[in-house]
PDB file of C-alpha atoms in Angstrom:
ATOM      1  CA  MET A   2       0.000   0.000   0.000  1.00 91.00           C
ATOM      2  CA  GLU A   3       1.228   3.476  -0.896  1.00 96.00           C
ATOM      3  CA  VAL A   4       0.410   5.918   1.918  1.00 97.00           C
ATOM      4  CA  ILE A   5       0.190   9.604   1.033  1.00 96.00           C
ATOM      5  CA  THR A   6       0.427  11.970   4.004  1.00 96.00           C
ATOM      6  CA  LEU A   7      -1.180  15.324   3.400  1.00 95.00           C
ATOM      7  CA  THR A   8       0.452  18.468   4.766  1.00 93.00           C
ATOM      8  CA  PRO A   9      -0.474  20.365   6.848  1.00 92.00           C
ATOM      9  CA  ARG A  10      -2.420  18.154   9.233  1.00 88.00           C
ATOM     10  CA  GLY A  11      -2.999  17.974  12.984  1.00 84.00           C
ATOM     11  CA  TYR A  12      -2.795  20.717  15.593  1.00 89.00           C
ATOM     12  CA  CYS A  13      -2.957  24.298  14.391  1.00 90.00           C
ATOM     13  CA  LYS A  14      -1.331  27.222  16.194  1.00 91.00           C
ATOM     14  CA  GLY A  15      -4.531  28.132  18.062  1.00 91.00           C
ATOM     15  CA  VAL A  16      -4.958  24.609  19.402  1.00 92.00           C
ATOM     16  CA  VAL A  17      -1.336  24.387  20.507  1.00 93.00           C
ATOM     17  CA  ASN A  18      -1.711  27.695  22.331  1.00 95.00           C
ATOM     18  CA  ALA A  19      -4.919  26.586  24.068  1.00 95.00           C
ATOM     19  CA  ILE A  20      -3.407  23.318  25.293  1.00 95.00           C
ATOM     20  CA  GLU A  21      -0.174  24.955  26.447  1.00 96.00           C
ATOM     21  CA  THR A  22      -2.203  27.630  28.243  1.00 97.00           C
ATOM     22  CA  ALA A  23      -4.150  24.971  30.165  1.00 97.00           C
ATOM     23  CA  LYS A  24      -1.030  23.000  31.112  1.00 96.00           C
ATOM     24  CA  ARG A  25       0.822  26.157  32.140  1.00 97.00           C
ATOM     25  CA  THR A  26      -2.083  27.220  34.351  1.00 98.00           C
ATOM     26  CA  ARG A  27      -1.996  23.879  36.163  1.00 97.00           C
ATOM     27  CA  LYS A  28       1.776  24.081  36.627  1.00 97.00           C
ATOM     28  CA  GLN A  29       1.548  27.588  38.055  1.00 98.00           C
ATOM     29  CA  HIS A  30      -1.439  26.759  40.285  1.00 98.00           C
ATOM     30  CA  PRO A  31      -1.036  23.099  41.294  1.00 97.00           C
ATOM     31  CA  ASN A  32      -3.676  23.107  44.020  1.00 96.00           C
ATOM     32  CA  GLU A  33      -6.482  25.286  42.644  1.00 97.00           C
ATOM     33  CA  PRO A  34      -9.596  24.136  40.775  1.00 98.00           C
ATOM     34  CA  ILE A  35      -9.285  24.679  37.016  1.00 98.00           C
ATOM     35  CA  THR A  36     -12.334  24.259  34.798  1.00 98.00           C
ATOM     36  CA  ILE A  37     -12.662  24.707  31.046  1.00 98.00           C
ATOM     37  CA  LEU A  38     -15.831  26.402  29.810  1.00 98.00           C
ATOM     38  CA  GLY A  39     -16.821  23.933  27.093  1.00 96.00           C
ATOM     39  CA  MET A  40     -14.353  21.694  25.248  1.00 93.00           C
ATOM     40  CA  LEU A  41     -10.942  23.373  25.059  1.00 92.00           C
ATOM     41  CA  VAL A  42     -10.756  22.086  21.497  1.00 89.00           C
ATOM     42  CA  HIS A  43     -13.175  19.718  19.785  1.00 90.00           C
ATOM     43  CA  ASN A  44     -11.387  16.459  20.451  1.00 94.00           C
ATOM     44  CA  ARG A  45     -12.406  14.029  23.189  1.00 92.00           C
ATOM     45  CA  PHE A  46      -8.887  12.633  23.586  1.00 94.00           C
ATOM     46  CA  VAL A  47      -7.614  16.098  24.466  1.00 95.00           C
ATOM     47  CA  VAL A  48     -10.433  16.472  27.007  1.00 93.00           C
ATOM     48  CA  GLU A  49      -9.569  13.091  28.551  1.00 93.00           C
ATOM     49  CA  ALA A  50      -5.841  13.884  28.642  1.00 94.00           C
ATOM     50  CA  LEU A  51      -6.492  17.193  30.413  1.00 96.00           C
ATOM     51  CA  GLN A  52      -8.483  15.350  33.077  1.00 95.00           C
ATOM     52  CA  LYS A  53      -5.258  13.553  33.994  1.00 93.00           C
ATOM     53  CA  TYR A  54      -3.968  17.005  34.952  1.00 94.00           C
ATOM     54  CA  GLN A  55      -7.115  17.565  37.078  1.00 96.00           C
ATOM     55  CA  ILE A  56      -8.379  20.036  34.485  1.00 97.00           C
ATOM     56  CA  ASN A  57     -12.055  19.322  33.886  1.00 95.00           C
ATOM     57  CA  SER A  58     -14.556  20.642  31.358  1.00 96.00           C
ATOM     58  CA  VAL A  59     -18.200  21.643  31.647  1.00 97.00           C
ATOM     59  CA  ASP A  60     -19.989  20.969  28.395  1.00 95.00           C
ATOM     60  CA  THR A  61     -23.677  20.106  28.207  1.00 93.00           C
ATOM     61  CA  ALA A  62     -25.476  19.807  24.892  1.00 90.00           C
ATOM     62  CA  GLY A  63     -27.961  22.625  24.405  1.00 91.00           C
ATOM     63  CA  LYS A  64     -26.384  24.937  26.980  1.00 96.00           C
ATOM     64  CA  THR A  65     -24.647  28.174  26.073  1.00 96.00           C
ATOM     65  CA  ARG A  66     -21.329  29.260  27.553  1.00 97.00           C
ATOM     66  CA  TYR A  67     -23.272  31.778  29.650  1.00 97.00           C
ATOM     67  CA  GLU A  68     -25.455  28.999  31.078  1.00 97.00           C
ATOM     68  CA  LEU A  69     -22.514  26.642  31.622  1.00 97.00           C
ATOM     69  CA  LEU A  70     -20.898  29.220  33.894  1.00 97.00           C
ATOM     70  CA  ASP A  71     -23.540  28.328  36.494  1.00 97.00           C
ATOM     71  CA  GLU A  72     -21.628  25.058  36.977  1.00 97.00           C
ATOM     72  CA  ILE A  73     -18.335  26.783  37.886  1.00 98.00           C
ATOM     73  CA  ASN A  74     -18.191  28.417  41.303  1.00 96.00           C
ATOM     74  CA  GLU A  75     -14.516  28.641  42.241  1.00 97.00           C
ATOM     75  CA  GLY A  76     -10.970  28.758  40.996  1.00 98.00           C
ATOM     76  CA  PHE A  77      -9.894  29.315  37.415  1.00 98.00           C
ATOM     77  CA  VAL A  78     -12.098  29.242  34.350  1.00 98.00           C
ATOM     78  CA  ILE A  79     -10.442  28.751  30.966  1.00 98.00           C
ATOM     79  CA  PHE A  80     -12.159  30.236  27.939  1.00 98.00           C
ATOM     80  CA  THR A  81     -11.666  27.964  24.948  1.00 96.00           C
ATOM     81  CA  ALA A  82     -10.068  28.632  21.581  1.00 93.00           C
ATOM     82  CA  HIS A  83     -13.558  29.368  20.191  1.00 94.00           C
ATOM     83  CA  GLY A  84     -13.907  32.590  22.175  1.00 96.00           C
ATOM     84  CA  VAL A  85     -16.661  33.966  24.421  1.00 97.00           C
ATOM     85  CA  SER A  86     -18.815  37.076  24.459  1.00 96.00           C
ATOM     86  CA  ASP A  87     -18.350  40.074  26.748  1.00 96.00           C
ATOM     87  CA  ARG A  88     -21.497  38.955  28.581  1.00 96.00           C
ATOM     88  CA  VAL A  89     -19.791  35.694  29.532  1.00 98.00           C
ATOM     89  CA  ARG A  90     -16.671  37.535  30.704  1.00 97.00           C
ATOM     90  CA  GLU A  91     -18.770  39.864  32.847  1.00 98.00           C
ATOM     91  CA  LYS A  92     -20.590  36.947  34.471  1.00 98.00           C
ATOM     92  CA  ALA A  93     -17.322  35.141  35.205  1.00 98.00           C
ATOM     93  CA  ASN A  94     -15.920  38.277  36.814  1.00 98.00           C
ATOM     94  CA  ALA A  95     -19.105  38.782  38.844  1.00 98.00           C
ATOM     95  CA  LYS A  96     -18.764  35.229  40.194  1.00 98.00           C
ATOM     96  CA  GLY A  97     -15.213  35.970  41.305  1.00 98.00           C
ATOM     97  CA  LEU A  98     -13.648  33.437  38.949  1.00 98.00           C
ATOM     98  CA  LYS A  99     -10.077  33.849  37.777  1.00 98.00           C
ATOM     99  CA  ILE A 100     -10.160  34.050  33.983  1.00 98.00           C
ATOM    100  CA  ILE A 101      -7.638  32.406  31.686  1.00 98.00           C
ATOM    101  CA  ASP A 102      -8.287  33.292  28.052  1.00 97.00           C
ATOM    102  CA  ALA A 103      -7.226  30.722  25.435  1.00 96.00           C
ATOM    103  CA  THR A 104      -9.177  32.323  22.580  1.00 96.00           C
ATOM    104  CA  CYS A 105      -7.576  31.811  19.167  1.00 94.00           C
ATOM    105  CA  GLU A 106      -6.011  35.022  17.869  1.00 94.00           C
ATOM    106  CA  TYR A 107      -7.991  34.746  14.612  1.00 94.00           C
ATOM    107  CA  VAL A 108     -11.258  34.562  16.557  1.00 96.00           C
ATOM    108  CA  SER A 109     -10.264  37.544  18.688  1.00 97.00           C
ATOM    109  CA  PHE A 110      -9.532  39.504  15.517  1.00 97.00           C
ATOM    110  CA  ILE A 111     -13.035  38.795  14.163  1.00 98.00           C
ATOM    111  CA  HIS A 112     -14.602  40.027  17.422  1.00 98.00           C
ATOM    112  CA  SER A 113     -12.628  43.279  17.178  1.00 98.00           C
ATOM    113  CA  LEU A 114     -13.431  43.647  13.493  1.00 98.00           C
ATOM    114  CA  ILE A 115     -17.163  43.235  14.042  1.00 98.00           C
ATOM    115  CA  LYS A 116     -17.177  45.696  16.951  1.00 98.00           C
ATOM    116  CA  ASP A 117     -15.367  48.256  14.784  1.00 98.00           C
ATOM    117  CA  LYS A 118     -17.901  47.848  11.975  1.00 98.00           C
ATOM    118  CA  LEU A 119     -20.803  48.115  14.399  1.00 98.00           C
ATOM    119  CA  SER A 120     -19.385  51.405  15.678  1.00 98.00           C
ATOM    120  CA  GLU A 121     -19.354  52.610  12.064  1.00 98.00           C
ATOM    121  CA  GLY A 122     -23.054  51.885  11.711  1.00 98.00           C
ATOM    122  CA  TYR A 123     -22.930  48.603   9.815  1.00 98.00           C
ATOM    123  CA  THR A 124     -25.350  45.713  10.128  1.00 98.00           C
ATOM    124  CA  ILE A 125     -23.394  42.458  10.287  1.00 98.00           C
ATOM    125  CA  GLY A 126     -24.016  39.254   8.366  1.00 98.00           C
ATOM    126  CA  TYR A 127     -22.041  36.415   9.954  1.00 98.00           C
ATOM    127  CA  ILE A 128     -21.670  33.179   7.992  1.00 98.00           C
ATOM    128  CA  GLY A 129     -21.457  30.359  10.495  1.00 97.00           C
ATOM    129  CA  LYS A 130     -22.947  27.233  12.011  1.00 95.00           C
ATOM    130  CA  LYS A 131     -25.833  27.597  14.441  1.00 95.00           C
ATOM    131  CA  ASN A 132     -24.957  26.602  18.041  1.00 93.00           C
ATOM    132  CA  HIS A 133     -21.229  26.332  17.295  1.00 94.00           C
ATOM    133  CA  PRO A 134     -19.382  28.009  20.207  1.00 95.00           C
ATOM    134  CA  GLU A 135     -17.488  30.336  17.875  1.00 96.00           C
ATOM    135  CA  SER A 136     -20.741  31.543  16.293  1.00 97.00           C
ATOM    136  CA  GLU A 137     -22.458  31.721  19.665  1.00 97.00           C
ATOM    137  CA  ALA A 138     -19.873  34.185  20.981  1.00 97.00           C
ATOM    138  CA  VAL A 139     -20.044  36.389  17.884  1.00 98.00           C
ATOM    139  CA  LEU A 140     -23.844  36.524  17.776  1.00 98.00           C
ATOM    140  CA  GLU A 141     -23.930  37.752  21.391  1.00 97.00           C
ATOM    141  CA  ILE A 142     -21.874  40.829  20.484  1.00 97.00           C
ATOM    142  CA  SER A 143     -24.963  42.688  19.272  1.00 97.00           C
ATOM    143  CA  ASP A 144     -28.505  42.140  18.015  1.00 97.00           C
ATOM    144  CA  LYS A 145     -27.267  43.702  14.779  1.00 98.00           C
ATOM    145  CA  VAL A 146     -25.154  40.593  14.109  1.00 98.00           C
ATOM    146  CA  HIS A 147     -27.182  38.049  12.125  1.00 98.00           C
ATOM    147  CA  LEU A 148     -26.344  34.406  11.433  1.00 98.00           C
ATOM    148  CA  ILE A 149     -26.204  33.256   7.827  1.00 98.00           C
ATOM    149  CA  GLU A 150     -26.181  29.531   7.115  1.00 97.00           C
ATOM    150  CA  THR A 151     -27.674  29.463   3.605  1.00 96.00           C
ATOM    151  CA  GLU A 152     -28.724  31.847   0.835  1.00 97.00           C
ATOM    152  CA  ALA A 153     -32.226  31.814   2.333  1.00 97.00           C
ATOM    153  CA  ASP A 154     -30.867  33.869   5.247  1.00 98.00           C
ATOM    154  CA  LEU A 155     -29.865  36.755   2.952  1.00 98.00           C
ATOM    155  CA  THR A 156     -32.895  38.957   3.607  1.00 97.00           C
ATOM    156  CA  PHE A 157     -31.179  42.229   4.537  1.00 97.00           C
ATOM    157  CA  THR A 158     -32.675  45.611   3.631  1.00 95.00           C
ATOM    158  CA  ASP A 159     -30.053  47.742   5.427  1.00 94.00           C
ATOM    159  CA  GLU A 160     -27.873  50.058   3.356  1.00 92.00           C
ATOM    160  CA  LYS A 161     -24.636  49.523   5.275  1.00 97.00           C
ATOM    161  CA  LEU A 162     -23.792  45.814   5.343  1.00 98.00           C
ATOM    162  CA  PHE A 163     -20.675  44.011   6.486  1.00 98.00           C
ATOM    163  CA  PHE A 164     -20.162  40.272   6.027  1.00 98.00           C
ATOM    164  CA  THR A 165     -17.643  37.978   7.654  1.00 98.00           C
ATOM    165  CA  ASN A 166     -17.553  34.356   8.796  1.00 98.00           C
ATOM    166  CA  GLN A 167     -16.669  31.588  11.231  1.00 97.00           C
ATOM    167  CA  THR A 168     -13.016  30.564  10.870  1.00 94.00           C
ATOM    168  CA  THR A 169     -13.555  26.807  10.455  1.00 91.00           C
ATOM    169  CA  LEU A 170     -16.017  26.654   7.556  1.00 92.00           C
ATOM    170  CA  SER A 171     -15.424  25.119   4.151  1.00 91.00           C
ATOM    171  CA  SER A 172     -13.495  27.750   2.217  1.00 92.00           C
ATOM    172  CA  TYR A 173     -15.119  26.526  -1.002  1.00 91.00           C
ATOM    173  CA  GLN A 174     -18.713  26.637   0.245  1.00 90.00           C
ATOM    174  CA  THR A 175     -18.092  30.007   1.882  1.00 95.00           C
ATOM    175  CA  ALA A 176     -16.639  31.427  -1.339  1.00 95.00           C
ATOM    176  CA  ALA A 177     -19.765  30.361  -3.212  1.00 94.00           C
ATOM    177  CA  LEU A 178     -21.971  32.091  -0.632  1.00 97.00           C
ATOM    178  CA  TYR A 179     -19.875  35.250  -0.888  1.00 98.00           C
ATOM    179  CA  GLU A 180     -20.399  35.234  -4.657  1.00 97.00           C
ATOM    180  CA  THR A 181     -24.143  35.365  -4.050  1.00 98.00           C
ATOM    181  CA  ILE A 182     -23.706  38.142  -1.491  1.00 98.00           C
ATOM    182  CA  VAL A 183     -21.696  40.259  -3.934  1.00 97.00           C
ATOM    183  CA  LYS A 184     -24.433  39.922  -6.566  1.00 97.00           C
ATOM    184  CA  LYS A 185     -27.260  40.659  -4.141  1.00 97.00           C
ATOM    185  CA  TYR A 186     -25.525  43.395  -2.142  1.00 98.00           C
ATOM    186  CA  PRO A 187     -22.923  44.984  -4.456  1.00 97.00           C
ATOM    187  CA  ASN A 188     -22.120  47.745  -1.954  1.00 97.00           C
ATOM    188  CA  ALA A 189     -21.537  45.417   0.982  1.00 98.00           C
ATOM    189  CA  VAL A 190     -18.143  45.227   2.681  1.00 98.00           C
ATOM    190  CA  ILE A 191     -16.770  41.678   2.901  1.00 98.00           C
ATOM    191  CA  SER A 192     -13.993  40.178   5.004  1.00 98.00           C
ATOM    192  CA  ASN A 193     -13.472  36.440   4.467  1.00 97.00           C
ATOM    193  CA  GLU A 194     -11.908  35.156   7.690  1.00 96.00           C
ATOM    194  CA  ILE A 195     -11.474  31.424   7.071  1.00 94.00           C
ATOM    195  CA  CYS A 196      -8.316  30.845   9.100  1.00 92.00           C
ATOM    196  CA  ASN A 197      -5.163  29.861   7.254  1.00 90.00           C
ATOM    197  CA  ALA A 198      -4.919  26.521   9.073  1.00 90.00           C
ATOM    198  CA  THR A 199      -8.403  25.529   7.903  1.00 91.00           C
ATOM    199  CA  ARG A 200      -7.844  26.816   4.378  1.00 93.00           C
ATOM    200  CA  CYS A 201      -4.505  25.036   3.885  1.00 93.00           C
ATOM    201  CA  ARG A 202      -5.823  21.688   5.126  1.00 94.00           C
ATOM    202  CA  GLN A 203      -8.816  21.916   2.800  1.00 94.00           C
ATOM    203  CA  GLN A 204      -6.666  22.981  -0.131  1.00 95.00           C
ATOM    204  CA  ALA A 205      -4.351  20.008   0.395  1.00 94.00           C
ATOM    205  CA  VAL A 206      -7.340  17.674   0.092  1.00 95.00           C
ATOM    206  CA  MET A 207      -8.662  19.373  -3.045  1.00 94.00           C
ATOM    207  CA  GLU A 208      -5.245  19.277  -4.735  1.00 94.00           C
ATOM    208  CA  LEU A 209      -4.825  15.578  -4.018  1.00 92.00           C
ATOM    209  CA  GLU A 210      -4.368  13.359  -7.047  1.00 89.00           C
ATOM    210  CA  LYS A 211      -6.549  10.287  -7.448  1.00 88.00           C
ATOM    211  CA  VAL A 212      -6.410   7.828  -4.549  1.00 94.00           C
ATOM    212  CA  ASP A 213      -8.346   4.674  -3.695  1.00 94.00           C
ATOM    213  CA  ALA A 214      -9.221   5.862  -0.208  1.00 96.00           C
ATOM    214  CA  LEU A 215      -8.814   8.872   2.057  1.00 96.00           C
ATOM    215  CA  VAL A 216      -8.605   8.652   5.846  1.00 97.00           C
ATOM    216  CA  VAL A 217      -9.743  11.746   7.766  1.00 97.00           C
ATOM    217  CA  VAL A 218      -8.697  11.676  11.414  1.00 97.00           C
ATOM    218  CA  GLY A 219     -10.597  13.765  13.940  1.00 96.00           C
ATOM    219  CA  ASP A 220     -13.441  14.108  16.411  1.00 95.00           C
ATOM    220  CA  PRO A 221     -16.924  14.153  14.802  1.00 91.00           C
ATOM    221  CA  LYS A 222     -17.684  17.254  16.910  1.00 88.00           C
ATOM    222  CA  SER A 223     -14.863  19.134  15.191  1.00 91.00           C
ATOM    223  CA  HIS A 224     -16.358  21.418  12.549  1.00 87.00           C
ATOM    224  CA  ASN A 225     -13.140  21.787  10.565  1.00 89.00           C
ATOM    225  CA  THR A 226     -12.779  17.983  10.522  1.00 93.00           C
ATOM    226  CA  GLN A 227     -16.356  17.629   9.257  1.00 92.00           C
ATOM    227  CA  LYS A 228     -15.573  19.983   6.390  1.00 91.00           C
ATOM    228  CA  LEU A 229     -12.415  18.044   5.511  1.00 92.00           C
ATOM    229  CA  ALA A 230     -14.491  14.883   5.335  1.00 92.00           C
ATOM    230  CA  GLN A 231     -17.049  16.544   3.059  1.00 92.00           C
ATOM    231  CA  LEU A 232     -14.325  17.687   0.673  1.00 91.00           C
ATOM    232  CA  ALA A 233     -12.748  14.232   0.786  1.00 92.00           C
ATOM    233  CA  GLN A 234     -15.913  12.805  -0.780  1.00 92.00           C
ATOM    234  CA  GLN A 235     -15.017  14.715  -3.940  1.00 90.00           C
ATOM    235  CA  LYS A 236     -11.522  13.236  -4.130  1.00 90.00           C
ATOM    236  CA  ALA A 237     -11.931   9.561  -3.224  1.00 92.00           C
ATOM    237  CA  ALA A 238     -14.590   6.899  -3.683  1.00 89.00           C
ATOM    238  CA  HIS A 239     -13.882   5.579  -0.203  1.00 95.00           C
ATOM    239  CA  VAL A 240     -13.589   7.992   2.743  1.00 96.00           C
ATOM    240  CA  PHE A 241     -12.980   6.767   6.287  1.00 97.00           C
ATOM    241  CA  CYS A 242     -13.650   9.210   9.126  1.00 96.00           C
ATOM    242  CA  VAL A 243     -11.954   7.927  12.273  1.00 97.00           C
ATOM    243  CA  GLU A 244     -11.128   9.287  15.720  1.00 97.00           C
ATOM    244  CA  ASN A 245      -8.155   7.022  16.341  1.00 96.00           C
ATOM    245  CA  LEU A 246      -6.446   3.791  15.329  1.00 97.00           C
ATOM    246  CA  ASP A 247      -9.075   1.667  17.068  1.00 96.00           C
ATOM    247  CA  ASP A 248     -11.677   3.042  14.658  1.00 97.00           C
ATOM    248  CA  LEU A 249      -9.430   2.410  11.662  1.00 97.00           C
ATOM    249  CA  LEU A 250      -8.818  -1.193  12.690  1.00 96.00           C
ATOM    250  CA  LYS A 251     -12.551  -1.823  12.246  1.00 96.00           C
ATOM    251  CA  GLU A 252     -12.259  -0.939   8.553  1.00 95.00           C
ATOM    252  CA  ASP A 253     -10.946  -3.138   5.754  1.00 92.00           C
ATOM    253  CA  LEU A 254      -8.354  -1.183   3.769  1.00 93.00           C
ATOM    254  CA  HIS A 255      -6.333  -4.160   2.542  1.00 89.00           C
ATOM    255  CA  SER A 256      -7.618  -4.010  -1.044  1.00 93.00           C
ATOM    256  CA  PHE A 257      -6.557  -0.385  -1.567  1.00 95.00           C
ATOM    257  CA  GLN A 258      -3.320   0.409  -3.357  1.00 95.00           C
ATOM    258  CA  LYS A 259      -3.175   4.151  -2.710  1.00 96.00           C
ATOM    259  CA  VAL A 260      -4.416   5.665   0.565  1.00 97.00           C
ATOM    260  CA  ALA A 261      -4.135   9.286   1.695  1.00 97.00           C
ATOM    261  CA  VAL A 262      -4.302  10.509   5.304  1.00 97.00           C
ATOM    262  CA  THR A 263      -5.216  13.912   6.683  1.00 96.00           C
ATOM    263  CA  SER A 264      -6.544  15.238   9.995  1.00 96.00           C
ATOM    264  CA  GLY A 265      -8.383  18.199  11.436  1.00 93.00           C
ATOM    265  CA  ALA A 266      -6.742  21.152  13.154  1.00 92.00           C
ATOM    266  CA  SER A 267      -7.797  19.905  16.606  1.00 93.00           C
ATOM    267  CA  THR A 268      -6.617  16.313  16.088  1.00 95.00           C
ATOM    268  CA  PRO A 269      -3.617  15.240  18.200  1.00 95.00           C
ATOM    269  CA  THR A 270      -0.647  14.858  15.878  1.00 92.00           C
ATOM    270  CA  LYS A 271       0.511  11.660  17.566  1.00 94.00           C
ATOM    271  CA  ILE A 272      -2.801   9.942  16.832  1.00 96.00           C
ATOM    272  CA  THR A 273      -2.452  10.708  13.131  1.00 96.00           C
ATOM    273  CA  GLN A 274       1.181   9.622  13.159  1.00 96.00           C
ATOM    274  CA  GLN A 275       0.182   6.352  14.829  1.00 97.00           C
ATOM    275  CA  ILE A 276      -2.342   5.694  12.058  1.00 97.00           C
ATOM    276  CA  ILE A 277       0.156   6.516   9.311  1.00 97.00           C
ATOM    277  CA  HIS A 278       2.754   4.242  10.871  1.00 97.00           C
ATOM    278  CA  TYR A 279       0.246   1.402  11.070  1.00 97.00           C
ATOM    279  CA  LEU A 280      -0.778   1.779   7.434  1.00 96.00           C
ATOM    280  CA  GLN A 281       2.858   1.753   6.377  1.00 96.00           C
ATOM    281  CA  THR A 282       4.116  -1.081   8.593  1.00 95.00           C
ATOM    282  CA  LYS A 283       1.093  -2.805  10.217  1.00 95.00           C
ATOM    283  CA  GLU A 284       2.794  -2.124  13.557  1.00 97.00           C
ATOM    284  CA  ILE A 285       0.914  -0.511  16.447  1.00 96.00           C
ATOM    285  CA  ILE A 286       2.780   2.063  18.543  1.00 94.00           C
ATOM    286  CA  PRO A 287       1.101   2.570  21.958  1.00 94.00           C
ATOM    287  CA  LEU A 288       0.257   6.161  22.922  1.00 94.00           C
ATOM    288  CA  LYS A 289       0.529   7.773  26.348  1.00 90.00           C
ATOM    289  CA  THR A 290      -1.324  10.758  27.785  1.00 84.00           C
ATOM    290  CA  GLU A 291       1.680  13.005  27.247  1.00 85.00           C
ATOM    291  CA  ASP A 292       1.640  12.042  23.565  1.00 90.00           C
ATOM    292  CA  ILE A 293      -1.842  13.556  23.215  1.00 91.00           C
ATOM    293  CA  ILE A 294      -1.096  16.930  24.769  1.00 88.00           C
TER     294      ILE A 294
END
């Protein structure tokens, strides 16, 4: 079997920063409660590895970050790479929690950009996924920020319009939506903020030459991993979405001659490397907690 490893893959800069921030906080405060508001990054193996450091997460389906704060009453609260709204920050401060901010720099930039445009009198159209934590934080900035998921949401009548987007979307689907926006609102201001890590990983998949199968490694909750998997369907007849080697071992890849491997920006690099090594050698290298984070 020929194994093609796509580059880049695995942890992006924002994920590395978030994980290092959490570990550093524990090292500096060995005896204090540390709780992450939501999943630090969308990967369950990272969440489980952090628990070994006595760093727990509060994350309940259907609850907003603001509501989840009710479950944290002492110590440090870590805001995830996805960012939080000012309302969440204010509530954390009011509860006397010590805030550690692990927001991705690209997400922070979008918050600042939207606030600037609001101050200039713009109505904001934000392309994103409903209930995703990154979108949740942006939509709480102002009631003049409106979520756009499809063309059907483009019902604006305002004269001053500004459009931007969630960082982890499909760059190709987002570009198509922006084309519609330009035609419908020719005077609108647009700032496409798909992060470079997401864009490069998607581009690597789309530039891939023909393969028999493509393995996408990542947590199904990871939006950027979901988008990689969707693009993979265009490049290979057989696409395997797996969280780790255990998942891959359930699949039969023996008949394939050419297999490519990629992974989402929140997927631990060592997990992907373990899968690649197995495909190349049929040997299984055990992983430890420290390999994950």
